[in-house]
XYZ file of C-alpha atoms in Angstrom:
369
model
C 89.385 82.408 163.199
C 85.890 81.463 161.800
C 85.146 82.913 157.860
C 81.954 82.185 156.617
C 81.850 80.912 152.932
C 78.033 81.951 153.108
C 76.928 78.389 151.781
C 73.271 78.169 150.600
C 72.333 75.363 152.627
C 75.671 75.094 155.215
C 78.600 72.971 155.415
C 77.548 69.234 155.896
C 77.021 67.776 152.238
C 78.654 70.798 150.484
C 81.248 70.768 147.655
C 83.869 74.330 147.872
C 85.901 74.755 144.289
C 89.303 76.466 145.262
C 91.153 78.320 142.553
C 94.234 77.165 143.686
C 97.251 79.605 142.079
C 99.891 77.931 143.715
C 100.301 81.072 146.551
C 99.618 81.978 149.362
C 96.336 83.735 149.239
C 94.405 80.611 147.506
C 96.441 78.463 149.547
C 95.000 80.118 152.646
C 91.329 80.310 151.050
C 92.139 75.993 150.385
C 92.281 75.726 154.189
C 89.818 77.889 155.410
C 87.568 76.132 153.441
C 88.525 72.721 154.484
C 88.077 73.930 157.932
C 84.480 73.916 156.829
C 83.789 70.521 157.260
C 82.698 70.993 153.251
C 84.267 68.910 150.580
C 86.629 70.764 149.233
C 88.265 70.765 145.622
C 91.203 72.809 144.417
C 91.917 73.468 141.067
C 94.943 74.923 139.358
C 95.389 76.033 135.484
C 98.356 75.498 133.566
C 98.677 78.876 131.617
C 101.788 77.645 129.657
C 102.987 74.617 127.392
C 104.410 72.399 129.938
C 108.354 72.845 129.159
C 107.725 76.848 129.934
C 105.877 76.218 132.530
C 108.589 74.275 134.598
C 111.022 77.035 133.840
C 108.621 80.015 134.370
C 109.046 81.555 137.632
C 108.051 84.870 139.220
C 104.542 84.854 138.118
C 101.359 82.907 138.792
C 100.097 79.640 137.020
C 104.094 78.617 136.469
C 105.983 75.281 136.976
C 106.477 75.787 140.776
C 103.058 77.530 141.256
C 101.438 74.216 140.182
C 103.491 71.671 141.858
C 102.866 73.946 145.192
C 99.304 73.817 144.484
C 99.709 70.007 144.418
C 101.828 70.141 147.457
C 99.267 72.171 149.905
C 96.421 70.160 148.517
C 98.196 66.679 149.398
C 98.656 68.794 153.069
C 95.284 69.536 153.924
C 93.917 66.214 152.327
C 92.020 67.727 149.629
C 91.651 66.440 145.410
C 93.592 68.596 143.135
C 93.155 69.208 139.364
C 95.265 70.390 137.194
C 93.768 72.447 134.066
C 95.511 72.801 130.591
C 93.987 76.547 129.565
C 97.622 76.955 127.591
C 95.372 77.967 123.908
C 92.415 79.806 126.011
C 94.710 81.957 127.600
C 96.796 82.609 124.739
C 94.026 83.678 122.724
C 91.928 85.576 125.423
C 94.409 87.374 127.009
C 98.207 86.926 125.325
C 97.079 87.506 121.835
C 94.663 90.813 123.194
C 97.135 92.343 125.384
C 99.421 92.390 122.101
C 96.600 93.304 119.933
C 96.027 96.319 121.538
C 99.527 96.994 122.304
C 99.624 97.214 118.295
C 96.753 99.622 118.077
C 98.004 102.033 120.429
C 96.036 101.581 123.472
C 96.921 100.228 126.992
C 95.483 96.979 127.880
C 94.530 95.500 131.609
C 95.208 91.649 131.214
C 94.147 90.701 134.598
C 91.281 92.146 134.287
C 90.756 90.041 130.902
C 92.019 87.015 132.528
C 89.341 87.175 135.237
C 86.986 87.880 132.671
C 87.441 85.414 130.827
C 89.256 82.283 131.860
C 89.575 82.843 135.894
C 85.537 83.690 135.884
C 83.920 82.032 133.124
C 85.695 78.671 132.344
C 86.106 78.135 136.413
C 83.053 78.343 136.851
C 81.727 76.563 134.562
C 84.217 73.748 135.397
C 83.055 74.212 139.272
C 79.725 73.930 138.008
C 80.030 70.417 136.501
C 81.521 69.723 139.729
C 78.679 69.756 141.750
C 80.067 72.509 143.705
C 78.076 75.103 145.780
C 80.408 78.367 145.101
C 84.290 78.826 143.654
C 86.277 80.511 146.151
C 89.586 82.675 144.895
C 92.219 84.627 147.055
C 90.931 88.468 145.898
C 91.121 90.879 147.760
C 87.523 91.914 147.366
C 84.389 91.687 149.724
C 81.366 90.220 148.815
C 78.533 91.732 150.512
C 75.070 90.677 150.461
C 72.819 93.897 149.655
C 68.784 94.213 149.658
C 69.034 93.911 145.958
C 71.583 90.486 145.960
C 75.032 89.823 146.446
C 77.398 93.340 145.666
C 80.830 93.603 144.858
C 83.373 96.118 147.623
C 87.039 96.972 147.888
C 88.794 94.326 150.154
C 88.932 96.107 153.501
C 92.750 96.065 153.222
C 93.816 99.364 150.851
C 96.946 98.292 150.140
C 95.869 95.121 148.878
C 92.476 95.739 147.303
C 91.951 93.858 143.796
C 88.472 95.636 142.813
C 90.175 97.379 140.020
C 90.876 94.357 138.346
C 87.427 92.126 139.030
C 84.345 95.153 137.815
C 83.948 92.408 134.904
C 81.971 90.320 137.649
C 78.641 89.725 136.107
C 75.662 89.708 139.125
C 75.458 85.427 138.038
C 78.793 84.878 138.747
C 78.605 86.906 141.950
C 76.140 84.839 143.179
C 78.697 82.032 142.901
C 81.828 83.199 144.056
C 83.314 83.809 147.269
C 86.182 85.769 148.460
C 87.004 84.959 151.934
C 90.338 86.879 152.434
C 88.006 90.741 151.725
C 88.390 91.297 155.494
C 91.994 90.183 156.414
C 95.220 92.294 156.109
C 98.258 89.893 153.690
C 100.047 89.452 157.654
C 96.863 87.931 158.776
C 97.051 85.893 155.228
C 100.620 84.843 156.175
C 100.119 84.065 159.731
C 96.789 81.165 158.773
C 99.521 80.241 156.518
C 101.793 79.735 158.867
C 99.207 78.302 161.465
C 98.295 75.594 158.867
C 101.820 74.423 158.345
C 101.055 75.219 154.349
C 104.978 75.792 153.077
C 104.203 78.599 150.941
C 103.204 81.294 154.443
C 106.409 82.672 153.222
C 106.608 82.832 149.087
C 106.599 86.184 147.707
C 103.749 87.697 145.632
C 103.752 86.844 142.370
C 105.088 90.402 140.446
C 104.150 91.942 137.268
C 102.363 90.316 134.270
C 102.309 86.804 135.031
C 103.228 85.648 131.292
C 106.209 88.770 131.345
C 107.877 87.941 134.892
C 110.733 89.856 133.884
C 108.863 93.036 133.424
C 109.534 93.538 129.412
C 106.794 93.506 127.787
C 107.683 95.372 125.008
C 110.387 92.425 123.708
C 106.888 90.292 124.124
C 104.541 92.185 121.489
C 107.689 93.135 119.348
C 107.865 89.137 119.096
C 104.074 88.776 118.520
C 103.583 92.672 116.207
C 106.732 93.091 114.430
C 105.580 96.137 113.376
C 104.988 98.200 117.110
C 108.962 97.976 116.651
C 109.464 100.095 113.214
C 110.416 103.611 113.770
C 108.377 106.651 113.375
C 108.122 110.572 113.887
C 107.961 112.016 117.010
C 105.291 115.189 116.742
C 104.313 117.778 119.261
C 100.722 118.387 119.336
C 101.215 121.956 117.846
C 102.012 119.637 114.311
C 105.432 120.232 114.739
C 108.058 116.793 113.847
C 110.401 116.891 116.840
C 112.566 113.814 116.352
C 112.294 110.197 115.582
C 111.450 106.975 118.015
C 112.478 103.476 117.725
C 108.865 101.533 117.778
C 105.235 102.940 119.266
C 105.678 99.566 121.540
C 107.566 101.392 123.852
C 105.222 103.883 125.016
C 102.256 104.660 126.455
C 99.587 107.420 127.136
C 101.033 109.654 130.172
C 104.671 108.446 129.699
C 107.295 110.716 130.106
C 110.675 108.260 130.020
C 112.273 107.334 126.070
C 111.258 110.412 124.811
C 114.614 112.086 124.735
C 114.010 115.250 122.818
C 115.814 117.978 124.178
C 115.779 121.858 124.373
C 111.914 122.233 125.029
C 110.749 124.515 127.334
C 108.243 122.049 129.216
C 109.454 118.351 129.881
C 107.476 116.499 127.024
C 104.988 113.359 128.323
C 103.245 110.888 125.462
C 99.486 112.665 124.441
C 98.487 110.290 121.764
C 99.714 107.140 119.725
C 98.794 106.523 116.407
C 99.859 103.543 115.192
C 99.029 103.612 111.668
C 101.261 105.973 110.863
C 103.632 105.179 113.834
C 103.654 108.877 115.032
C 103.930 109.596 118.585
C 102.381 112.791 119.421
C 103.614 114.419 122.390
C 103.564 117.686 124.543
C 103.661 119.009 128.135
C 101.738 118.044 130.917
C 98.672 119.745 130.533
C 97.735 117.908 127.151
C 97.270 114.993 129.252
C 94.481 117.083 131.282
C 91.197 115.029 130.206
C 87.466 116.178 130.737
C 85.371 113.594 129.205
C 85.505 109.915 128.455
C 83.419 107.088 126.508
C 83.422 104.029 127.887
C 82.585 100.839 126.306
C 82.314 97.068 126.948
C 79.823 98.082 130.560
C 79.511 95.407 132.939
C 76.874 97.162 135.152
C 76.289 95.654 138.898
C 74.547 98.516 140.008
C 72.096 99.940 137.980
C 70.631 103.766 137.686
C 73.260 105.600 138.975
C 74.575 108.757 137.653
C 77.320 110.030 139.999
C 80.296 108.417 141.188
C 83.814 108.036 141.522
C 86.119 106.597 138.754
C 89.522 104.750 138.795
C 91.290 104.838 135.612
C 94.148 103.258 136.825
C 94.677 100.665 139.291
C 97.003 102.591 141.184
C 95.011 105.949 140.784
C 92.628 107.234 143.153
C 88.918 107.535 142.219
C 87.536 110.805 141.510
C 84.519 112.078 140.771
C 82.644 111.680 137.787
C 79.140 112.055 136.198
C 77.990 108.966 134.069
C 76.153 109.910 130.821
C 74.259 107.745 127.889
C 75.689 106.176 126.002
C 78.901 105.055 128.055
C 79.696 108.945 127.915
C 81.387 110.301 131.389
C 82.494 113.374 132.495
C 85.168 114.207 134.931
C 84.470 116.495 137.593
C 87.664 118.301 137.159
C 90.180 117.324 134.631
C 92.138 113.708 135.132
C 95.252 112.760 134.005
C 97.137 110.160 132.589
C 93.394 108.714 131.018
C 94.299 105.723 128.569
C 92.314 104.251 125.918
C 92.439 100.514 126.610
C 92.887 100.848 130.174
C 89.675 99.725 132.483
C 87.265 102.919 133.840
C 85.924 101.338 137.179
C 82.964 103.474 139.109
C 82.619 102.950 142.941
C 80.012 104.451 145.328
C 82.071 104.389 148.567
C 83.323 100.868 148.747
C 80.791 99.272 146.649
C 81.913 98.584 142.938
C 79.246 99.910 140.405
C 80.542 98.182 137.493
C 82.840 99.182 134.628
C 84.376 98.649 131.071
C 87.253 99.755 128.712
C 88.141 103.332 127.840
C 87.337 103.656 124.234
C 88.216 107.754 123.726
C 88.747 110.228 125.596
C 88.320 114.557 125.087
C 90.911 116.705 125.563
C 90.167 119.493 128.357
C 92.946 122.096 127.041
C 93.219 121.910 122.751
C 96.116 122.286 121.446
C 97.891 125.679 119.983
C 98.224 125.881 116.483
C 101.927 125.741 115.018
């Protein structure tokens, strides 16, 4: 199989940066590209002090991610560096993901990891290289467009990584290259495979790479001491319903922990206010939400007023209207719409941009008590 890397001036005398993760997606992209004929680079970061990272597994950027790395680059006879981002990461995405954890809102740290030391360090790194474009395993397509390079869901649903890249300024766009937008993860295993690369058959890395066990709650409890101290639990009619054991364990939308019984409508979490560490609940429709401000844009599409929205990477997008101001309106009412959590607009398959839900406005207002 032939993927283009869509180098400026070809493959003879060309220099391909691989983000090497240690999996099997970069792994792939690491031998695609030295199928080139193009010098090719790969480099991994170390996320973690080094004693963590030899124990850390489950996640990417770990102890075995980077000595696999190593391993496939040593395969396909390519030089491999090895990048110590431990403080950068800790205090771009560690230290925000508990920050807002603390102030009630529901962060995206992918999303802030590609935005800030996947994208911008990388390629700045790449850049010092020499190198003509930084490949990475997304599942995204980039598509050149009559205005430049644009941003698309990878062709493969199931797999698509949009969600967490609408960050992607246009400059770095014109840099990076995704070659794995068109291929299906068996097609991914099977190059794998074809290669003789010894990860075709390691599983996907699972939840939040720096909480492989899934708890992140014991994480910002460690970091915020206070997300853990009890507080009232409050319908949104004012009245004081029972007590919880820390705002850290919920978010916007949940239903689970709640544990108040004899209500005549399950009860799901409406608002958090950590000041005062009272969770405000109520039924389902209190989640209904017609209007949202967004802040923090990153625009790759300019002018446009309609289209859909994802507030959730798992959601589906629906349609929207884009105001001033960062302002959008739902078409009908969403659910489950978080501050903290990433608002990503799409016309078809193209990604339009996006940012960080700041507020949002309720569709329904609550009865008095």
């Amino acid at each position: 199989m032939s993927i283009s890397f869509d180098l400026p001036h070809g493959a003879a005398g060309a220099r391909i940066v691989v983000a090497m993760s240690g999996g099997v997606d970069s792994s792939v992209v690491a031998a695609l590209a030295a199928r080139t004929g193009a010098e090719v680079i790969g480099v991994t970061l170390q996320l973690y002090d080094h004693a963590e990272a030899v124990q850390r597994t489950g996640a990417c950027c770990a102890g075995q991610d980077i000595y696999d790395a190593k391993t496939v680059a040593d395969r396909l006879g390519i030089a491999h560096y090895v990048l110590d981002y431990e403080s950068r990461f800790r205090e771009g995405v560690i230290d925000r993901f508990a920050d807002e954890y603390a102030q009630g809102r529901t962060p995206v740290p992918c999303a802030a990891c590609n935005q800030s030391v996947k994208f911008v360090d990388l390629i700045s790194f790449a850049r010092e290289l020499g190198a003509d474009c930084l490949a990475t395993g997304h599942y995204v397509r980039r598509i050149q467009g009559p205005g430049g390079p644009e941003l698309h869901k990878g062709a493969d649903a199931a797999r698509d990584q949009s969600y967490f890249l609408y960050g992607t300024t246009r400059e770095q766009l014109e840099f990076l290259r995704f070659p794995l937008g068109n291929l299906p993860k068996s097609e991914v295993r099977r190059l794998a495979e074809e290669a003789g690369l010894e990860v075709a058959t390691k599983p996907d890395s699972q939840d939040i790479c720096f909480v492989p066990d899934g708890n992140y709650a014991d994480l910002v409890k460690k970091m915020r001491p206070q997300t853990a101290a009890p507080g009232d639990i409050v319908h949104i009619n004012g009245r004081v319903l029972g007590r919880h054991e820390g705002v850290v364990h919920f978010t916007i939308g949940q239903r689970r922990g709640i544990e108040i019984g004899g209500q005549p409508e399950p009860l799901f979490v409406v608002r958090i206010e950590p000041e005062s560490r009272r969770l405000i609940v109520g039924p389902r429709t209190a989640l209904a939400v017609s209007e949202m401000r967004i802040g923090q844009m990153n625009w790759l599409a300019e002018g446009q007023r309609t289209a859909t929205v994802k507030v959730r990477s798992l959601a589906p997008p629906v349609p929207a209207l884009i105001g001033e101001g960062g302002q959008v309106r739902f078409e009908q009412a969403e659910y489950g719409v978080a501050p903290g959590q990433a608002a990503v607009f799409y016309d078809g398959s193209r990604v339009l941009g996006g940012g960080v839900i700041a507020e949002t406005a309720p569709a329904v207002q609550p009865l008095a008590a």
